mmCIF file of C-alpha atoms and ligand atoms in Angstrom:
data_model
loop_
_atom_site.group_PDB
_atom_site.id
_atom_site.type_symbol
_atom_site.label_atom_id
_atom_site.label_comp_id
_atom_site.label_asym_id
_atom_site.label_seq_id
_atom_site.Cartn_x
_atom_site.Cartn_y
_atom_site.Cartn_z
ATOM 1 C CA MET A 1253 -7.432 -21.862 10.955
ATOM 2 C CA GLY A 1254 -5.000 -24.397 9.509
ATOM 3 C CA LEU A 1255 -2.734 -22.262 7.101
ATOM 4 C CA ASN A 1256 0.835 -22.244 7.378
ATOM 5 C CA ILE A 1257 2.614 -19.649 5.364
ATOM 6 C CA LYS A 1258 5.937 -20.021 7.511
ATOM 7 C CA GLY A 1259 9.311 -19.543 5.335
ATOM 8 C CA ARG A 1260 7.131 -17.773 2.473
ATOM 9 C CA SER A 1261 8.373 -14.317 1.067
ATOM 10 C CA PHE A 1262 5.385 -11.558 0.688
ATOM 11 C CA LEU A 1263 6.250 -9.834 -2.622
ATOM 12 C CA THR A 1264 3.007 -9.395 -4.206
ATOM 13 C CA LEU A 1265 -0.633 -10.508 -3.334
ATOM 14 C CA LEU A 1266 -0.951 -12.372 -6.596
ATOM 15 C CA ASP A 1267 1.122 -15.115 -4.737
ATOM 16 C CA TYR A 1268 -1.308 -15.236 -2.067
ATOM 17 C CA SER A 1269 -4.674 -17.163 -1.973
ATOM 18 C CA PRO A 1270 -7.911 -15.620 -0.672
ATOM 19 C CA GLN A 1271 -7.896 -17.816 2.534
ATOM 20 C CA GLU A 1272 -4.244 -16.998 3.145
ATOM 21 C CA ILE A 1273 -5.117 -13.314 2.947
ATOM 22 C CA ASN A 1274 -8.086 -13.530 5.292
ATOM 23 C CA TYR A 1275 -5.687 -15.352 7.504
ATOM 24 C CA LEU A 1276 -3.440 -12.757 7.560
ATOM 25 C CA LEU A 1277 -6.075 -10.017 8.241
ATOM 26 C CA LYS A 1278 -7.545 -12.215 11.246
ATOM 27 C CA LEU A 1279 -4.069 -12.507 12.741
ATOM 28 C CA ALA A 1280 -3.765 -8.444 12.174
ATOM 29 C CA ALA A 1281 -7.077 -7.900 14.103
ATOM 30 C CA ASP A 1282 -5.838 -10.015 16.886
ATOM 31 C CA PHE A 1283 -2.761 -8.439 17.218
ATOM 32 C CA LYS A 1284 -4.508 -5.116 17.208
ATOM 33 C CA SER A 1285 -6.600 -6.298 20.155
ATOM 34 C CA LEU A 1286 -3.392 -7.458 21.893
ATOM 35 C CA LYS A 1287 -1.638 -3.977 21.547
ATOM 36 C CA ARG A 1288 -4.610 -2.154 22.531
ATOM 37 C CA ALA A 1289 -5.225 -4.267 25.875
ATOM 38 C CA GLY A 1290 -1.309 -3.896 26.538
ATOM 39 C CA VAL A 1291 -0.804 -7.614 26.486
ATOM 40 C CA PRO A 1292 3.058 -8.401 25.503
ATOM 41 C CA HIS A 1293 3.259 -10.596 22.450
ATOM 42 C CA ASP A 1294 7.028 -10.978 21.867
ATOM 43 C CA TYR A 1295 6.738 -14.303 20.220
ATOM 44 C CA LEU A 1296 9.757 -13.865 18.191
ATOM 45 C CA ARG A 1297 12.283 -13.266 20.770
ATOM 46 C CA GLY A 1298 15.594 -14.089 19.599
ATOM 47 C CA LYS A 1299 15.083 -13.234 15.886
ATOM 48 C CA ASN A 1300 16.405 -10.511 13.905
ATOM 49 C CA ILE A 1301 15.418 -8.406 10.901
ATOM 50 C CA VAL A 1302 16.808 -6.015 8.457
ATOM 51 C CA LEU A 1303 14.883 -3.188 6.616
ATOM 52 C CA LEU A 1304 16.443 -2.078 3.217
ATOM 53 C CA PHE A 1305 15.008 1.457 2.109
ATOM 54 C CA GLU A 1306 16.011 2.692 -1.335
ATOM 55 C CA LYS A 1307 13.031 5.102 -1.365
ATOM 56 C CA THR A 1308 12.004 7.297 1.579
ATOM 57 C CA SER A 1309 9.152 6.164 4.126
ATOM 58 C CA THR A 1310 7.546 7.316 7.285
ATOM 59 C CA ARG A 1311 4.766 4.735 7.890
ATOM 60 C CA THR A 1312 6.200 1.573 6.420
ATOM 61 C CA ARG A 1313 9.554 2.019 8.224
ATOM 62 C CA CYS A 1314 7.939 2.698 11.507
ATOM 63 C CA ALA A 1315 5.489 -0.061 11.184
ATOM 64 C CA PHE A 1316 8.254 -2.522 10.410
ATOM 65 C CA GLU A 1317 10.324 -1.197 13.357
ATOM 66 C CA VAL A 1318 7.643 -1.038 15.857
ATOM 67 C CA ALA A 1319 6.093 -4.348 14.892
ATOM 68 C CA GLY A 1320 9.537 -6.025 15.058
ATOM 69 C CA TYR A 1321 10.138 -4.601 18.537
ATOM 70 C CA ASP A 1322 6.732 -5.553 19.611
ATOM 71 C CA LEU A 1323 7.487 -9.116 18.541
ATOM 72 C CA GLY A 1324 10.732 -9.075 20.503
ATOM 73 C CA MET A 1325 13.090 -9.030 17.589
ATOM 74 C CA GLY A 1326 16.241 -7.135 16.856
ATOM 75 C CA VAL A 1327 15.812 -4.840 13.980
ATOM 76 C CA THR A 1328 18.388 -2.993 11.673
ATOM 77 C CA TYR A 1329 17.576 -0.177 9.285
ATOM 78 C CA LEU A 1330 19.709 0.377 6.326
ATOM 79 C CA ASP A 1331 19.105 3.214 3.791
ATOM 80 C CA PRO A 1332 21.137 3.374 0.563
ATOM 81 C CA GLY A 1333 23.645 5.480 1.761
ATOM 82 C CA SER A 1334 24.555 3.461 4.516
ATOM 83 C CA SER A 1335 25.169 0.128 2.809
ATOM 84 C CA GLN A 1336 27.381 -1.386 0.026
ATOM 85 C CA MET A 1337 24.241 -2.567 -1.786
ATOM 86 C CA GLY A 1338 24.183 -1.670 -5.649
ATOM 87 C CA LYS A 1339 27.346 0.286 -5.460
ATOM 88 C CA LYS A 1340 30.104 -1.808 -4.312
ATOM 89 C CA GLU A 1341 28.257 -4.929 -3.824
ATOM 90 C CA SER A 1342 25.964 -6.776 -6.138
ATOM 91 C CA LEU A 1343 22.364 -7.691 -5.233
ATOM 92 C CA GLN A 1344 22.915 -11.495 -5.193
ATOM 93 C CA ASP A 1345 25.952 -11.011 -2.658
ATOM 94 C CA THR A 1346 24.065 -8.677 -0.470
ATOM 95 C CA ALA A 1347 21.202 -10.932 -0.293
ATOM 96 C CA MET A 1348 23.366 -14.073 0.318
ATOM 97 C CA VAL A 1349 25.036 -12.072 3.279
ATOM 98 C CA LEU A 1350 21.975 -10.757 5.043
ATOM 99 C CA GLY A 1351 20.267 -14.104 4.695
ATOM 100 C CA ARG A 1352 23.298 -15.414 6.636
ATOM 101 C CA MET A 1353 22.719 -13.107 9.704
ATOM 102 C CA TYR A 1354 18.811 -12.186 9.454
ATOM 103 C CA ASP A 1355 15.544 -14.209 9.873
ATOM 104 C CA GLY A 1356 13.832 -11.825 7.520
ATOM 105 C CA ILE A 1357 14.366 -8.799 5.163
ATOM 106 C CA GLU A 1358 12.043 -5.902 4.192
ATOM 107 C CA TYR A 1359 12.907 -4.223 0.909
ATOM 108 C CA ARG A 1360 11.356 -0.923 -0.385
ATOM 109 C CA GLY A 1361 12.957 0.187 -3.804
ATOM 110 C CA TYR A 1362 12.296 0.337 -7.545
ATOM 111 C CA GLU A 1363 12.109 -2.454 -9.850
ATOM 112 C CA GLN A 1364 9.735 -5.594 -8.567
ATOM 113 C CA LYS A 1365 12.754 -7.858 -9.910
ATOM 114 C CA VAL A 1366 15.030 -6.636 -6.947
ATOM 115 C CA VAL A 1367 12.593 -7.850 -4.165
ATOM 116 C CA GLU A 1368 12.110 -11.048 -6.020
ATOM 117 C CA ASP A 1369 15.737 -11.685 -6.434
ATOM 118 C CA LEU A 1370 16.451 -10.700 -2.712
ATOM 119 C CA ALA A 1371 13.977 -13.667 -1.773
ATOM 120 C CA LYS A 1372 15.648 -15.766 -4.359
ATOM 121 C CA TYR A 1373 19.160 -15.590 -3.149
ATOM 122 C CA SER A 1374 18.878 -14.768 0.790
ATOM 123 C CA GLY A 1375 16.917 -17.975 1.462
ATOM 124 C CA VAL A 1376 14.733 -16.136 4.275
ATOM 125 C CA PRO A 1377 11.385 -14.451 3.962
ATOM 126 C CA VAL A 1378 11.608 -11.163 2.129
ATOM 127 C CA TRP A 1379 8.494 -8.533 2.472
ATOM 128 C CA ASN A 1380 8.028 -6.058 -0.231
ATOM 129 C CA GLY A 1381 7.585 -2.445 1.508
ATOM 130 C CA LEU A 1382 6.826 -1.058 -2.066
ATOM 131 C CA THR A 1383 8.355 -1.461 -5.559
ATOM 132 C CA ASP A 1384 7.350 0.727 -8.552
ATOM 133 C CA ASP A 1385 4.804 -1.983 -9.274
ATOM 134 C CA PHE A 1386 3.182 -3.221 -6.088
ATOM 135 C CA HIS A 1387 2.774 -2.208 -2.380
ATOM 136 C CA PRO A 1388 1.273 -5.373 -0.912
ATOM 137 C CA THR A 1389 1.677 -4.655 2.982
ATOM 138 C CA GLN A 1390 -0.365 -1.327 2.219
ATOM 139 C CA MET A 1391 -3.337 -3.512 1.027
ATOM 140 C CA LEU A 1392 -3.645 -5.498 4.315
ATOM 141 C CA ALA A 1393 -3.926 -2.265 6.192
ATOM 142 C CA ASP A 1394 -6.482 -1.022 3.770
ATOM 143 C CA VAL A 1395 -8.594 -4.082 3.771
ATOM 144 C CA LEU A 1396 -8.411 -4.301 7.636
ATOM 145 C CA THR A 1397 -9.640 -0.617 7.751
ATOM 146 C CA ILE A 1398 -12.644 -1.359 5.320
ATOM 147 C CA GLN A 1399 -13.356 -4.438 7.211
ATOM 148 C CA GLU A 1400 -13.595 -2.538 10.558
ATOM 149 C CA GLU A 1401 -16.158 -0.366 8.860
ATOM 150 C CA PHE A 1402 -18.245 -2.820 6.873
ATOM 151 C CA ASN A 1403 -17.384 -6.030 8.151
ATOM 152 C CA ASP A 1404 -17.593 -8.170 5.241
ATOM 153 C CA VAL A 1405 -15.707 -6.579 2.047
ATOM 154 C CA ARG A 1406 -17.257 -8.917 -0.533
ATOM 155 C CA GLY A 1407 -19.236 -6.934 -3.027
ATOM 156 C CA ARG A 1408 -17.975 -3.763 -1.431
ATOM 157 C CA LYS A 1409 -17.371 -1.210 -4.256
ATOM 158 C CA LEU A 1410 -13.889 0.756 -4.052
ATOM 159 C CA VAL A 1411 -13.111 3.246 -6.460
ATOM 160 C CA PHE A 1412 -9.528 4.396 -6.809
ATOM 161 C CA LEU A 1413 -9.046 7.883 -8.454
ATOM 162 C CA GLY A 1414 -5.811 9.355 -9.809
ATOM 163 C CA ASP A 1415 -2.563 7.586 -11.369
ATOM 164 C CA ALA A 1416 -4.358 4.058 -11.696
ATOM 165 C CA ARG A 1417 -1.081 2.429 -13.098
ATOM 166 C CA ASN A 1418 0.979 3.092 -10.067
ATOM 167 C CA ASN A 1419 1.881 0.612 -7.177
ATOM 168 C CA VAL A 1420 -0.933 1.330 -4.895
ATOM 169 C CA ALA A 1421 -3.605 1.096 -7.449
ATOM 170 C CA ASN A 1422 -2.314 -2.166 -8.974
ATOM 171 C CA SER A 1423 -2.194 -3.836 -5.518
ATOM 172 C CA LEU A 1424 -5.654 -2.647 -4.804
ATOM 173 C CA MET A 1425 -6.908 -4.229 -7.950
ATOM 174 C CA VAL A 1426 -5.327 -7.378 -6.933
ATOM 175 C CA VAL A 1427 -6.605 -7.571 -3.561
ATOM 176 C CA SER A 1428 -9.971 -6.703 -4.814
ATOM 177 C CA SER A 1429 -10.107 -9.342 -7.249
ATOM 178 C CA LYS A 1430 -8.707 -11.907 -4.654
ATOM 179 C CA LEU A 1431 -11.181 -10.911 -2.023
ATOM 180 C CA GLY A 1432 -14.399 -10.702 -4.295
ATOM 181 C CA MET A 1433 -14.632 -6.649 -4.406
ATOM 182 C CA HIS A 1434 -15.756 -4.435 -7.069
ATOM 183 C CA PHE A 1435 -12.750 -2.566 -7.979
ATOM 184 C CA VAL A 1436 -13.099 0.613 -10.196
ATOM 185 C CA ALA A 1437 -9.785 2.230 -11.823
ATOM 186 C CA CYS A 1438 -10.895 5.856 -12.420
ATOM 187 C CA ALA A 1439 -8.330 7.743 -14.410
ATOM 188 C CA PRO A 1440 -7.682 9.270 -17.931
ATOM 189 C CA LYS A 1441 -7.016 6.645 -20.500
ATOM 190 C CA GLN A 1442 -3.311 7.266 -20.447
ATOM 191 C CA LEU A 1443 -3.059 6.472 -16.600
ATOM 192 C CA MET A 1444 -5.336 3.223 -16.449
ATOM 193 C CA PRO A 1445 -3.498 0.099 -15.266
ATOM 194 C CA LYS A 1446 -1.703 -2.021 -17.846
ATOM 195 C CA LYS A 1447 -3.854 -4.463 -19.517
ATOM 196 C CA GLU A 1448 -1.994 -7.768 -18.852
ATOM 197 C CA LEU A 1449 -2.665 -7.065 -14.990
ATOM 198 C CA VAL A 1450 -6.318 -6.055 -15.682
ATOM 199 C CA ASP A 1451 -6.777 -9.119 -17.494
ATOM 200 C CA LYS A 1452 -5.104 -11.320 -14.902
ATOM 201 C CA CYS A 1453 -7.312 -9.561 -12.015
ATOM 202 C CA LYS A 1454 -10.452 -10.248 -14.087
ATOM 203 C CA GLU A 1455 -9.717 -13.860 -14.334
ATOM 204 C CA ILE A 1456 -9.296 -14.113 -10.644
ATOM 205 C CA ALA A 1457 -12.303 -12.015 -9.936
ATOM 206 C CA LYS A 1458 -14.273 -14.683 -12.049
ATOM 207 C CA GLU A 1459 -13.802 -17.280 -9.253
ATOM 208 C CA THR A 1460 -14.165 -14.937 -6.180
ATOM 209 C CA GLY A 1461 -17.467 -13.012 -7.443
ATOM 210 C CA GLY A 1462 -15.349 -9.707 -7.742
ATOM 211 C CA LYS A 1463 -15.588 -7.153 -10.551
ATOM 212 C CA ILE A 1464 -13.060 -4.815 -12.196
ATOM 213 C CA GLU A 1465 -14.052 -1.942 -14.107
ATOM 214 C CA LEU A 1466 -12.010 0.983 -15.797
ATOM 215 C CA ILE A 1467 -14.200 4.135 -15.898
ATOM 216 C CA SER A 1468 -12.743 7.637 -16.955
ATOM 217 C CA ASP A 1469 -15.635 9.859 -15.663
ATOM 218 C CA PRO A 1470 -15.406 10.429 -11.922
ATOM 219 C CA SER A 1471 -19.258 10.984 -11.418
ATOM 220 C CA LYS A 1472 -20.076 7.842 -13.132
ATOM 221 C CA ALA A 1473 -17.364 6.000 -11.256
ATOM 222 C CA VAL A 1474 -18.075 6.954 -7.747
ATOM 223 C CA LYS A 1475 -21.944 6.243 -8.096
ATOM 224 C CA ASN A 1476 -22.839 3.630 -5.108
ATOM 225 C CA ALA A 1477 -19.246 3.412 -4.006
ATOM 226 C CA ASP A 1478 -18.361 2.302 -0.397
ATOM 227 C CA VAL A 1479 -14.723 3.477 -0.514
ATOM 228 C CA LEU A 1480 -13.029 6.346 -2.510
ATOM 229 C CA TYR A 1481 -9.312 5.948 -2.532
ATOM 230 C CA THR A 1482 -6.560 8.134 -3.877
ATOM 231 C CA ASP A 1483 -2.815 8.408 -3.765
ATOM 232 C CA ILE A 1484 -0.346 11.151 -4.509
ATOM 233 C CA TRP A 1485 -0.254 12.029 -8.434
ATOM 234 C CA LEU A 1486 3.433 11.499 -8.985
ATOM 235 C CA SER A 1487 5.108 8.410 -7.217
ATOM 236 C CA MET A 1488 8.736 8.261 -5.687
ATOM 237 C CA GLY A 1489 11.161 7.514 -8.631
ATOM 238 C CA GLU A 1490 9.073 9.529 -11.182
ATOM 239 C CA PRO A 1491 10.764 12.976 -12.361
ATOM 240 C CA ASP A 1492 9.591 16.363 -11.351
ATOM 241 C CA GLU A 1493 9.260 17.479 -14.824
ATOM 242 C CA LEU A 1494 6.148 15.089 -14.962
ATOM 243 C CA TRP A 1495 4.360 17.399 -12.602
ATOM 244 C CA ALA A 1496 2.682 19.703 -14.962
ATOM 245 C CA GLN A 1497 1.505 16.936 -17.217
ATOM 246 C CA ARG A 1498 0.194 15.120 -14.204
ATOM 247 C CA ILE A 1499 -1.788 17.982 -12.796
ATOM 248 C CA LYS A 1500 -3.482 18.629 -16.244
ATOM 249 C CA LEU A 1501 -4.578 15.086 -16.494
ATOM 250 C CA LEU A 1502 -5.489 14.504 -12.797
ATOM 251 C CA LYS A 1503 -7.225 17.819 -11.458
ATOM 252 C CA PRO A 1504 -10.647 16.360 -12.629
ATOM 253 C CA TYR A 1505 -10.003 13.603 -10.305
ATOM 254 C CA GLN A 1506 -9.394 15.388 -7.158
ATOM 255 C CA VAL A 1507 -11.378 13.731 -4.246
ATOM 256 C CA ASN A 1508 -13.342 16.584 -2.775
ATOM 257 C CA GLN A 1509 -16.600 17.019 -0.858
ATOM 258 C CA LYS A 1510 -18.584 17.312 -4.097
ATOM 259 C CA LEU A 1511 -17.380 13.978 -5.222
ATOM 260 C CA MET A 1512 -17.693 12.372 -1.728
ATOM 261 C CA LYS A 1513 -21.234 13.290 -1.858
ATOM 262 C CA GLN A 1514 -21.797 11.195 -4.972
ATOM 263 C CA ALA A 1515 -20.799 8.050 -3.610
ATOM 264 C CA LYS A 1516 -22.897 6.249 -0.780
ATOM 265 C CA LYS A 1517 -23.913 8.013 2.032
ATOM 266 C CA GLU A 1518 -22.098 5.718 4.280
ATOM 267 C CA ALA A 1519 -18.977 5.682 2.032
ATOM 268 C CA ILE A 1520 -15.570 6.125 3.742
ATOM 269 C CA PHE A 1521 -12.295 7.854 2.300
ATOM 270 C CA LEU A 1522 -9.028 6.105 2.327
ATOM 271 C CA HIS A 1523 -5.511 7.437 1.346
ATOM 272 C CA CYS A 1524 -2.119 5.649 1.758
ATOM 273 C CA LEU A 1525 -0.400 8.549 2.627
ATOM 274 C CA PRO A 1526 1.691 10.802 2.289
ATOM 275 C CA SER A 1527 -0.846 13.346 0.966
ATOM 276 C CA PHE A 1528 -0.843 16.682 -0.689
ATOM 277 C CA HIS A 1529 -3.945 18.347 0.647
ATOM 278 C CA ASN A 1530 -2.495 21.923 1.872
ATOM 279 C CA LEU A 1531 0.335 24.099 1.857
ATOM 280 C CA GLU A 1532 2.491 22.846 4.633
ATOM 281 C CA THR A 1533 4.759 20.677 2.799
ATOM 282 C CA THR A 1534 7.791 22.068 0.611
ATOM 283 C CA VAL A 1535 6.468 20.159 -2.695
ATOM 284 C CA GLY A 1536 2.929 21.218 -1.871
ATOM 285 C CA LEU A 1537 4.071 24.854 -1.794
ATOM 286 C CA GLU A 1538 6.361 24.597 -4.741
ATOM 287 C CA ILE A 1539 3.271 23.404 -6.652
ATOM 288 C CA TYR A 1540 1.087 26.129 -5.544
ATOM 289 C CA GLU A 1541 3.570 28.736 -6.594
ATOM 290 C CA LYS A 1542 4.121 27.082 -9.935
ATOM 291 C CA PHE A 1543 0.538 25.861 -10.755
ATOM 292 C CA GLY A 1544 -1.688 27.854 -8.355
ATOM 293 C CA LEU A 1545 -3.083 24.617 -6.818
ATOM 294 C CA LYS A 1546 -3.591 24.525 -3.052
ATOM 295 C CA GLU A 1547 -4.857 21.025 -2.586
ATOM 296 C CA MET A 1548 -4.002 18.016 -5.074
ATOM 297 C CA GLU A 1549 -5.574 14.690 -5.027
ATOM 298 C CA VAL A 1550 -7.669 15.237 -1.946
ATOM 299 C CA SER A 1551 -9.157 18.322 -0.283
ATOM 300 C CA ASP A 1552 -8.138 19.323 3.359
ATOM 301 C CA GLU A 1553 -12.204 19.277 4.158
ATOM 302 C CA VAL A 1554 -12.356 15.340 2.846
ATOM 303 C CA ILE A 1555 -8.998 14.065 4.367
ATOM 304 C CA TYR A 1556 -9.745 15.750 7.900
ATOM 305 C CA GLY A 1557 -13.558 14.856 7.431
ATOM 306 C CA LYS A 1558 -16.072 12.534 9.019
ATOM 307 C CA GLN A 1559 -15.743 10.073 6.283
ATOM 308 C CA SER A 1560 -12.096 9.705 6.172
ATOM 309 C CA ARG A 1561 -10.331 6.652 7.723
ATOM 310 C CA ALA A 1562 -6.875 7.597 6.227
ATOM 311 C CA PHE A 1563 -5.303 7.870 9.833
ATOM 312 C CA ASP A 1564 -6.947 4.545 11.085
ATOM 313 C CA GLU A 1565 -5.460 3.103 7.992
ATOM 314 C CA ALA A 1566 -1.886 4.453 8.832
ATOM 315 C CA GLU A 1567 -2.282 2.720 12.031
ATOM 316 C CA ASN A 1568 -3.175 -0.511 10.710
ATOM 317 C CA ARG A 1569 0.124 -0.639 8.552
ATOM 318 C CA MET A 1570 1.626 -1.294 11.968
ATOM 319 C CA HIS A 1571 -0.781 -4.337 13.000
ATOM 320 C CA THR A 1572 -0.925 -5.934 9.592
ATOM 321 C CA ILE A 1573 2.883 -5.881 8.941
ATOM 322 C CA LYS A 1574 3.164 -7.555 12.351
ATOM 323 C CA ALA A 1575 0.673 -10.315 10.998
ATOM 324 C CA VAL A 1576 3.003 -10.872 8.043
ATOM 325 C CA MET A 1577 6.209 -10.963 9.715
ATOM 326 C CA TYR A 1578 4.888 -13.236 12.622
ATOM 327 C CA ALA A 1579 3.048 -15.680 10.101
ATOM 328 C CA THR A 1580 6.147 -16.078 7.932
ATOM 329 C CA LEU A 1581 8.781 -16.410 10.528
ATOM 330 C CA LYS A 1582 7.057 -17.911 13.595
HETATM 331 N N1 CP B 2427 1.965 4.486 2.817
HETATM 332 C C1 CP B 2427 3.287 4.429 2.962
HETATM 333 O O1 CP B 2427 3.788 3.423 2.342
HETATM 334 O O2 CP B 2427 3.687 5.377 3.508
HETATM 335 P P1 CP B 2427 5.362 5.679 3.650
HETATM 336 O O3 CP B 2427 5.780 6.070 2.198
HETATM 337 O O4 CP B 2427 5.565 6.756 4.587
HETATM 338 O O5 CP B 2427 6.024 4.388 4.011
HETATM 339 N N1 NVA B 2428 2.489 5.642 -5.138
HETATM 340 C C1 NVA B 2428 3.099 6.237 -4.053
HETATM 341 C C2 NVA B 2428 2.827 5.767 -2.762
HETATM 342 C C3 NVA B 2428 3.582 5.939 -1.486
HETATM 343 C C4 NVA B 2428 3.157 5.126 -0.368
HETATM 344 C C5 NVA B 2428 4.719 6.129 -4.416
HETATM 345 O O1 NVA B 2428 5.279 5.156 -4.829
HETATM 346 O O2 NVA B 2428 5.349 7.048 -4.183
#
């Protein structure tokens, strides 16, 4: 494919054409094969990247680190406690300094504007590792996982159940519209995505053959679905005081076996992770003690069940992030 995205930042999939997204997915599948076959692919030897995390992470951080090392790059990790950013140094100055030392910057944090400003002032490719609005690298892993199951994703129906205005749901709606998928946001009215983004995605979907729907009734929404997707009910950065209200609103949207059965027989389950599906986390235990809920957005049975691809999806974070870094830095 004759596509060239060298030098570009990866801030939201709204900036990428369907062809460019498909190019990255193909590249990710190729990198996955190389990794599985044990073939070295340190094509970016001599380059260096920095990972800035203002929120916690397991998958995204590890995916960037391992992908960076596999590509032969030097990798620096900075958390909020160990850099001057924000407290003693402005974002613009930080970006201007990092751009002098590094070939690429990953950023996870709060406002989307921050990742955009980093790209503006650093002069090097910046990759969005999650903001309050979007989580674009997650989407590539999700679509790669769906492709591995169904080959062609066009026309496939993906239903997101939960807080449908969060970063993951927003990005799923964007990628679905770009790739001609049928996206359903399934949530109570208060937690539906913003109209402005829905309208934008509907416009895009018109050109790609995709479809965007907002449906509050879970049984109706999952009918004929190929993919059921959920995410935690309270995202990073949201106050703990919201748990009570969120649980009340979202309890009917839990993905359990009963709901899975109402989708297509061959449907798969996806979750970006981390997930609250048992009492083996401190937060999960606190919620149980306060609200009597043992499982939240997904049942143990579903996440560990035959239809779950959540852990393939987690692995695919690494292959897809590798593709993004390679394509923008090579
Ligand atoms: N899915 C995801 O972004 O996971 P982390 O928060 O662990 O990076
Ligand atoms: N919506 C979640 C995604 C975590 C990967 C959050 O922002 O916390």
